[in-house]
């Protein structure tokens, strides 16, 4: 039921063992506590075999096991933010071994923002800028560009070129719905910056832990 593998070294895996990373991870899960050496030993063997997917699986399990012994954050342990950040790196990029995940995160935030901005527009949270100085604020003429929640979400999420939406529309200051959307936009931009940075760093292997 329990193995003590710290310091155990080996030069190869025989039989069908090289194809079974799940079985070797079962070895590592039977240790009483976290030791880095058994993980690194197994990773070195899979590198010799040229199995990069197995190396990634072992590395991710290594850091997850390490995180399981880190203090969990709560209001009594405000210093334990490292565990929360470690969990975010695992979820968002697999510690650098899943470089496609930041793109999935960006697309998810983009779609969530599109839905929220669409509902907000239906409830009158957005106002046409050109009408603010006119006699009928927020009543746009027919020829005025239509509000596009997807384009607005893209402009708010990524520092891309001008799509026109944030130049033509602004959140109303007299709407409770607009106030809530304003708070969400802060989160929207923050997540966009984080996932964009992770996506840019993914090819450099800076995030990859060994």
PDB file of C-alpha atoms in Angstrom:
ATOM      1  CA  UNK A   1       0.000   0.000   0.000  1.00  0.00           C
ATOM      2  CA  UNK A   2       2.939   2.336   0.497  1.00  0.00           C
ATOM      3  CA  UNK A   3       6.280   2.705  -1.241  1.00  0.00           C
ATOM      4  CA  UNK A   4       9.462   4.481  -0.188  1.00  0.00           C
ATOM      5  CA  UNK A   5      11.059   5.553  -3.436  1.00  0.00           C
ATOM      6  CA  UNK A   6      13.227   8.495  -2.370  1.00  0.00           C
ATOM      7  CA  UNK A   7      16.754   7.699  -3.577  1.00  0.00           C
ATOM      8  CA  UNK A   8      15.644   4.742  -5.720  1.00  0.00           C
ATOM      9  CA  UNK A   9      17.347   4.845  -9.127  1.00  0.00           C
ATOM     10  CA  UNK A  10      17.006   2.665 -12.220  1.00  0.00           C
ATOM     11  CA  UNK A  11      18.280   2.729 -15.782  1.00  0.00           C
ATOM     12  CA  UNK A  12      15.378   1.381 -17.830  1.00  0.00           C
ATOM     13  CA  UNK A  13      11.819   0.040 -17.773  1.00  0.00           C
ATOM     14  CA  UNK A  14      11.301  -3.416 -19.239  1.00  0.00           C
ATOM     15  CA  UNK A  15       8.369  -5.184 -20.850  1.00  0.00           C
ATOM     16  CA  UNK A  16       5.344  -2.994 -21.570  1.00  0.00           C
ATOM     17  CA  UNK A  17       6.210  -0.641 -18.703  1.00  0.00           C
ATOM     18  CA  UNK A  18       7.400   2.281 -20.919  1.00  0.00           C
ATOM     19  CA  UNK A  19       3.895   2.561 -22.368  1.00  0.00           C
ATOM     20  CA  UNK A  20       2.237   2.771 -18.964  1.00  0.00           C
ATOM     21  CA  UNK A  21       2.839   6.185 -17.421  1.00  0.00           C
ATOM     22  CA  UNK A  22      -0.341   5.716 -15.385  1.00  0.00           C
ATOM     23  CA  UNK A  23       1.153   2.687 -13.666  1.00  0.00           C
ATOM     24  CA  UNK A  24       4.337   4.547 -12.815  1.00  0.00           C
ATOM     25  CA  UNK A  25       2.356   7.497 -11.466  1.00  0.00           C
ATOM     26  CA  UNK A  26       0.597   4.978  -9.253  1.00  0.00           C
ATOM     27  CA  UNK A  27       4.019   4.150  -7.812  1.00  0.00           C
ATOM     28  CA  UNK A  28       4.605   7.787  -6.975  1.00  0.00           C
ATOM     29  CA  UNK A  29       1.177   8.276  -5.422  1.00  0.00           C
ATOM     30  CA  UNK A  30       1.938   5.564  -2.842  1.00  0.00           C
ATOM     31  CA  UNK A  31       4.635   7.581  -1.112  1.00  0.00           C
ATOM     32  CA  UNK A  32       3.902   8.803   2.384  1.00  0.00           C
ATOM     33  CA  UNK A  33       4.891  12.364   1.462  1.00  0.00           C
ATOM     34  CA  UNK A  34       6.278  14.400  -1.401  1.00  0.00           C
ATOM     35  CA  UNK A  35       9.808  13.699  -2.600  1.00  0.00           C
ATOM     36  CA  UNK A  36      11.118  15.273  -5.782  1.00  0.00           C
ATOM     37  CA  UNK A  37      13.788  12.688  -6.612  1.00  0.00           C
ATOM     38  CA  UNK A  38      11.448   9.828  -7.635  1.00  0.00           C
ATOM     39  CA  UNK A  39       9.601  12.159 -10.025  1.00  0.00           C
ATOM     40  CA  UNK A  40      12.834  13.453 -11.547  1.00  0.00           C
ATOM     41  CA  UNK A  41      14.161   9.902 -11.894  1.00  0.00           C
ATOM     42  CA  UNK A  42      11.080   8.795 -13.813  1.00  0.00           C
ATOM     43  CA  UNK A  43      11.148  11.913 -15.989  1.00  0.00           C
ATOM     44  CA  UNK A  44      14.776  11.195 -16.932  1.00  0.00           C
ATOM     45  CA  UNK A  45      13.832   7.672 -18.041  1.00  0.00           C
ATOM     46  CA  UNK A  46      10.971   8.894 -20.240  1.00  0.00           C
ATOM     47  CA  UNK A  47      13.287  11.501 -21.758  1.00  0.00           C
ATOM     48  CA  UNK A  48      15.654   8.707 -22.763  1.00  0.00           C
ATOM     49  CA  UNK A  49      12.694   6.938 -24.343  1.00  0.00           C
ATOM     50  CA  UNK A  50      11.744  10.115 -26.207  1.00  0.00           C
ATOM     51  CA  UNK A  51       8.245  10.147 -24.699  1.00  0.00           C
ATOM     52  CA  UNK A  52       7.604  13.854 -24.193  1.00  0.00           C
ATOM     53  CA  UNK A  53       3.938  13.316 -23.303  1.00  0.00           C
ATOM     54  CA  UNK A  54       4.925  11.004 -20.448  1.00  0.00           C
ATOM     55  CA  UNK A  55       7.504  13.535 -19.257  1.00  0.00           C
ATOM     56  CA  UNK A  56       4.778  16.193 -19.154  1.00  0.00           C
ATOM     57  CA  UNK A  57       2.391  13.907 -17.243  1.00  0.00           C
ATOM     58  CA  UNK A  58       5.015  13.109 -14.603  1.00  0.00           C
ATOM     59  CA  UNK A  59       6.101  16.755 -14.289  1.00  0.00           C
ATOM     60  CA  UNK A  60       2.525  17.959 -13.819  1.00  0.00           C
ATOM     61  CA  UNK A  61       1.870  15.276 -11.199  1.00  0.00           C
ATOM     62  CA  UNK A  62       5.107  16.246  -9.456  1.00  0.00           C
ATOM     63  CA  UNK A  63       4.069  19.851  -8.986  1.00  0.00           C
ATOM     64  CA  UNK A  64       0.496  18.932  -8.084  1.00  0.00           C
ATOM     65  CA  UNK A  65       1.800  16.606  -5.376  1.00  0.00           C
ATOM     66  CA  UNK A  66       4.056  19.339  -4.092  1.00  0.00           C
ATOM     67  CA  UNK A  67       1.131  21.779  -4.017  1.00  0.00           C
ATOM     68  CA  UNK A  68      -0.978  19.333  -2.008  1.00  0.00           C
ATOM     69  CA  UNK A  69       1.435  19.786   0.907  1.00  0.00           C
ATOM     70  CA  UNK A  70       1.495  23.587   0.699  1.00  0.00           C
ATOM     71  CA  UNK A  71      -0.602  25.583   3.207  1.00  0.00           C
ATOM     72  CA  UNK A  72      -4.044  26.366   1.813  1.00  0.00           C
ATOM     73  CA  UNK A  73      -5.040  30.002   1.663  1.00  0.00           C
ATOM     74  CA  UNK A  74      -7.752  31.383   3.918  1.00  0.00           C
ATOM     75  CA  UNK A  75      -8.272  34.554   5.908  1.00  0.00           C
ATOM     76  CA  UNK A  76      -6.214  33.119   8.752  1.00  0.00           C
ATOM     77  CA  UNK A  77      -3.352  32.325   6.378  1.00  0.00           C
ATOM     78  CA  UNK A  78      -3.031  35.350   4.099  1.00  0.00           C
ATOM     79  CA  UNK A  79       0.594  34.446   3.406  1.00  0.00           C
ATOM     80  CA  UNK A  80      -0.355  31.204   1.667  1.00  0.00           C
ATOM     81  CA  UNK A  81      -1.006  32.837  -1.704  1.00  0.00           C
ATOM     82  CA  UNK A  82       1.777  30.823  -3.322  1.00  0.00           C
ATOM     83  CA  UNK A  83      -0.437  27.733  -3.269  1.00  0.00           C
ATOM     84  CA  UNK A  84      -3.280  29.615  -4.965  1.00  0.00           C
ATOM     85  CA  UNK A  85      -0.946  30.974  -7.654  1.00  0.00           C
ATOM     86  CA  UNK A  86       0.525  27.503  -8.119  1.00  0.00           C
ATOM     87  CA  UNK A  87      -2.985  26.145  -8.672  1.00  0.00           C
ATOM     88  CA  UNK A  88      -3.698  28.859 -11.224  1.00  0.00           C
ATOM     89  CA  UNK A  89      -0.543  27.960 -13.179  1.00  0.00           C
ATOM     90  CA  UNK A  90      -1.637  24.329 -13.143  1.00  0.00           C
ATOM     91  CA  UNK A  91      -5.145  25.123 -14.368  1.00  0.00           C
ATOM     92  CA  UNK A  92      -4.151  27.752 -16.922  1.00  0.00           C
ATOM     93  CA  UNK A  93      -1.065  26.165 -18.525  1.00  0.00           C
ATOM     94  CA  UNK A  94      -0.304  22.828 -16.865  1.00  0.00           C
ATOM     95  CA  UNK A  95       2.883  24.394 -15.451  1.00  0.00           C
ATOM     96  CA  UNK A  96       3.932  25.216 -19.006  1.00  0.00           C
ATOM     97  CA  UNK A  97       3.413  21.665 -20.317  1.00  0.00           C
ATOM     98  CA  UNK A  98      -0.041  22.483 -21.760  1.00  0.00           C
ATOM     99  CA  UNK A  99       0.745  25.642 -23.802  1.00  0.00           C
ATOM    100  CA  UNK A 100      -2.640  25.571 -25.567  1.00  0.00           C
ATOM    101  CA  UNK A 101      -4.627  26.179 -22.375  1.00  0.00           C
ATOM    102  CA  UNK A 102      -4.150  30.007 -22.273  1.00  0.00           C
ATOM    103  CA  UNK A 103      -5.777  30.164 -25.726  1.00  0.00           C
ATOM    104  CA  UNK A 104      -8.746  28.186 -24.400  1.00  0.00           C
ATOM    105  CA  UNK A 105      -8.902  30.567 -21.434  1.00  0.00           C
ATOM    106  CA  UNK A 106      -8.906  33.594 -23.750  1.00  0.00           C
ATOM    107  CA  UNK A 107     -11.702  32.150 -25.879  1.00  0.00           C
ATOM    108  CA  UNK A 108     -13.746  31.292 -22.779  1.00  0.00           C
ATOM    109  CA  UNK A 109     -13.425  34.809 -21.346  1.00  0.00           C
ATOM    110  CA  UNK A 110     -14.184  36.269 -24.783  1.00  0.00           C
ATOM    111  CA  UNK A 111     -17.438  34.310 -25.052  1.00  0.00           C
ATOM    112  CA  UNK A 112     -18.468  35.047 -21.457  1.00  0.00           C
ATOM    113  CA  UNK A 113     -17.835  38.744 -22.046  1.00  0.00           C
ATOM    114  CA  UNK A 114     -19.829  38.646 -25.282  1.00  0.00           C
ATOM    115  CA  UNK A 115     -22.812  37.155 -23.454  1.00  0.00           C
ATOM    116  CA  UNK A 116     -22.599  39.658 -20.587  1.00  0.00           C
ATOM    117  CA  UNK A 117     -22.252  42.664 -22.906  1.00  0.00           C
ATOM    118  CA  UNK A 118     -25.152  41.416 -25.027  1.00  0.00           C
ATOM    119  CA  UNK A 119     -27.425  41.169 -21.975  1.00  0.00           C
ATOM    120  CA  UNK A 120     -26.181  44.543 -20.763  1.00  0.00           C
ATOM    121  CA  UNK A 121     -27.004  46.159 -24.073  1.00  0.00           C
ATOM    122  CA  UNK A 122     -30.492  44.626 -24.010  1.00  0.00           C
ATOM    123  CA  UNK A 123     -30.997  46.209 -20.573  1.00  0.00           C
ATOM    124  CA  UNK A 124     -29.767  49.620 -21.700  1.00  0.00           C
ATOM    125  CA  UNK A 125     -26.364  49.581 -20.001  1.00  0.00           C
ATOM    126  CA  UNK A 126     -24.547  51.085 -23.014  1.00  0.00           C
ATOM    127  CA  UNK A 127     -24.965  54.547 -24.439  1.00  0.00           C
ATOM    128  CA  UNK A 128     -23.965  55.961 -27.830  1.00  0.00           C
ATOM    129  CA  UNK A 129     -21.241  58.536 -27.146  1.00  0.00           C
ATOM    130  CA  UNK A 130     -22.344  60.955 -29.863  1.00  0.00           C
ATOM    131  CA  UNK A 131     -25.776  61.323 -28.239  1.00  0.00           C
ATOM    132  CA  UNK A 132     -24.485  62.458 -24.825  1.00  0.00           C
ATOM    133  CA  UNK A 133     -24.396  66.107 -25.924  1.00  0.00           C
ATOM    134  CA  UNK A 134     -27.687  65.976 -27.771  1.00  0.00           C
ATOM    135  CA  UNK A 135     -31.245  66.578 -26.608  1.00  0.00           C
ATOM    136  CA  UNK A 136     -31.940  62.824 -26.357  1.00  0.00           C
ATOM    137  CA  UNK A 137     -29.045  61.106 -24.582  1.00  0.00           C
ATOM    138  CA  UNK A 138     -28.534  57.432 -25.443  1.00  0.00           C
ATOM    139  CA  UNK A 139     -31.071  57.544 -28.286  1.00  0.00           C
ATOM    140  CA  UNK A 140     -28.927  56.835 -31.337  1.00  0.00           C
ATOM    141  CA  UNK A 141     -30.064  57.679 -34.883  1.00  0.00           C
ATOM    142  CA  UNK A 142     -30.698  54.873 -37.336  1.00  0.00           C
ATOM    143  CA  UNK A 143     -27.473  55.445 -39.250  1.00  0.00           C
ATOM    144  CA  UNK A 144     -25.383  55.146 -36.078  1.00  0.00           C
ATOM    145  CA  UNK A 145     -23.196  51.963 -35.906  1.00  0.00           C
ATOM    146  CA  UNK A 146     -24.967  49.131 -34.117  1.00  0.00           C
ATOM    147  CA  UNK A 147     -23.599  47.807 -30.847  1.00  0.00           C
ATOM    148  CA  UNK A 148     -21.684  44.556 -31.398  1.00  0.00           C
ATOM    149  CA  UNK A 149     -21.086  42.632 -28.141  1.00  0.00           C
ATOM    150  CA  UNK A 150     -18.471  40.336 -29.699  1.00  0.00           C
ATOM    151  CA  UNK A 151     -16.391  43.222 -31.055  1.00  0.00           C
ATOM    152  CA  UNK A 152     -16.772  45.088 -27.763  1.00  0.00           C
ATOM    153  CA  UNK A 153     -15.586  41.978 -25.899  1.00  0.00           C
ATOM    154  CA  UNK A 154     -12.550  41.649 -28.176  1.00  0.00           C
ATOM    155  CA  UNK A 155     -11.622  45.315 -27.753  1.00  0.00           C
ATOM    156  CA  UNK A 156     -11.972  45.088 -23.986  1.00  0.00           C
ATOM    157  CA  UNK A 157     -10.025  41.835 -23.752  1.00  0.00           C
ATOM    158  CA  UNK A 158      -7.039  42.311 -26.053  1.00  0.00           C
ATOM    159  CA  UNK A 159      -4.870  45.273 -27.052  1.00  0.00           C
ATOM    160  CA  UNK A 160      -5.759  44.857 -30.722  1.00  0.00           C
ATOM    161  CA  UNK A 161      -6.554  47.354 -33.407  1.00  0.00           C
ATOM    162  CA  UNK A 162      -9.546  49.656 -33.265  1.00  0.00           C
ATOM    163  CA  UNK A 163     -12.825  47.861 -33.970  1.00  0.00           C
ATOM    164  CA  UNK A 164     -14.954  50.937 -33.316  1.00  0.00           C
ATOM    165  CA  UNK A 165     -17.132  49.713 -30.487  1.00  0.00           C
ATOM    166  CA  UNK A 166     -15.416  51.370 -27.526  1.00  0.00           C
ATOM    167  CA  UNK A 167     -15.117  54.532 -29.615  1.00  0.00           C
ATOM    168  CA  UNK A 168     -18.867  54.639 -30.245  1.00  0.00           C
ATOM    169  CA  UNK A 169     -20.289  53.229 -27.008  1.00  0.00           C
ATOM    170  CA  UNK A 170     -19.760  53.823 -23.312  1.00  0.00           C
ATOM    171  CA  UNK A 171     -21.358  52.520 -20.120  1.00  0.00           C
ATOM    172  CA  UNK A 172     -24.115  54.699 -18.734  1.00  0.00           C
ATOM    173  CA  UNK A 173     -23.484  56.376 -15.421  1.00  0.00           C
ATOM    174  CA  UNK A 174     -27.110  56.221 -14.246  1.00  0.00           C
ATOM    175  CA  UNK A 175     -27.641  52.483 -14.614  1.00  0.00           C
ATOM    176  CA  UNK A 176     -27.198  49.857 -11.890  1.00  0.00           C
ATOM    177  CA  UNK A 177     -26.683  47.212 -14.571  1.00  0.00           C
ATOM    178  CA  UNK A 178     -23.925  49.324 -16.124  1.00  0.00           C
ATOM    179  CA  UNK A 179     -22.206  49.581 -12.748  1.00  0.00           C
ATOM    180  CA  UNK A 180     -22.116  45.795 -12.442  1.00  0.00           C
ATOM    181  CA  UNK A 181     -20.826  45.432 -15.977  1.00  0.00           C
ATOM    182  CA  UNK A 182     -18.152  47.997 -15.165  1.00  0.00           C
ATOM    183  CA  UNK A 183     -16.884  45.785 -12.349  1.00  0.00           C
ATOM    184  CA  UNK A 184     -16.907  42.803 -14.702  1.00  0.00           C
ATOM    185  CA  UNK A 185     -14.940  44.749 -17.329  1.00  0.00           C
ATOM    186  CA  UNK A 186     -12.099  45.181 -14.830  1.00  0.00           C
ATOM    187  CA  UNK A 187     -11.988  41.399 -14.394  1.00  0.00           C
ATOM    188  CA  UNK A 188     -12.386  40.953 -18.167  1.00  0.00           C
ATOM    189  CA  UNK A 189      -9.335  43.085 -18.903  1.00  0.00           C
ATOM    190  CA  UNK A 190      -7.302  41.525 -16.094  1.00  0.00           C
ATOM    191  CA  UNK A 191      -7.935  37.973 -17.320  1.00  0.00           C
ATOM    192  CA  UNK A 192      -7.229  39.060 -20.880  1.00  0.00           C
ATOM    193  CA  UNK A 193      -3.841  40.442 -19.816  1.00  0.00           C
ATOM    194  CA  UNK A 194      -2.963  37.316 -17.826  1.00  0.00           C
ATOM    195  CA  UNK A 195      -3.964  34.808 -20.500  1.00  0.00           C
ATOM    196  CA  UNK A 196      -2.309  36.888 -23.239  1.00  0.00           C
ATOM    197  CA  UNK A 197       0.924  36.946 -21.243  1.00  0.00           C
ATOM    198  CA  UNK A 198       0.762  33.197 -20.619  1.00  0.00           C
ATOM    199  CA  UNK A 199       0.079  32.571 -24.300  1.00  0.00           C
ATOM    200  CA  UNK A 200       3.034  34.738 -25.314  1.00  0.00           C
ATOM    201  CA  UNK A 201       5.349  33.001 -22.839  1.00  0.00           C
ATOM    202  CA  UNK A 202       4.230  29.465 -23.719  1.00  0.00           C
ATOM    203  CA  UNK A 203       6.593  28.979 -26.720  1.00  0.00           C
ATOM    204  CA  UNK A 204       9.589  30.212 -24.676  1.00  0.00           C
ATOM    205  CA  UNK A 205       9.261  27.460 -22.014  1.00  0.00           C
ATOM    206  CA  UNK A 206       9.706  30.103 -19.310  1.00  0.00           C
ATOM    207  CA  UNK A 207       6.645  28.749 -17.507  1.00  0.00           C
ATOM    208  CA  UNK A 208       7.793  25.162 -17.746  1.00  0.00           C
ATOM    209  CA  UNK A 209       8.934  23.782 -14.418  1.00  0.00           C
ATOM    210  CA  UNK A 210      11.454  21.021 -14.008  1.00  0.00           C
TER     211      UNK A 210
END
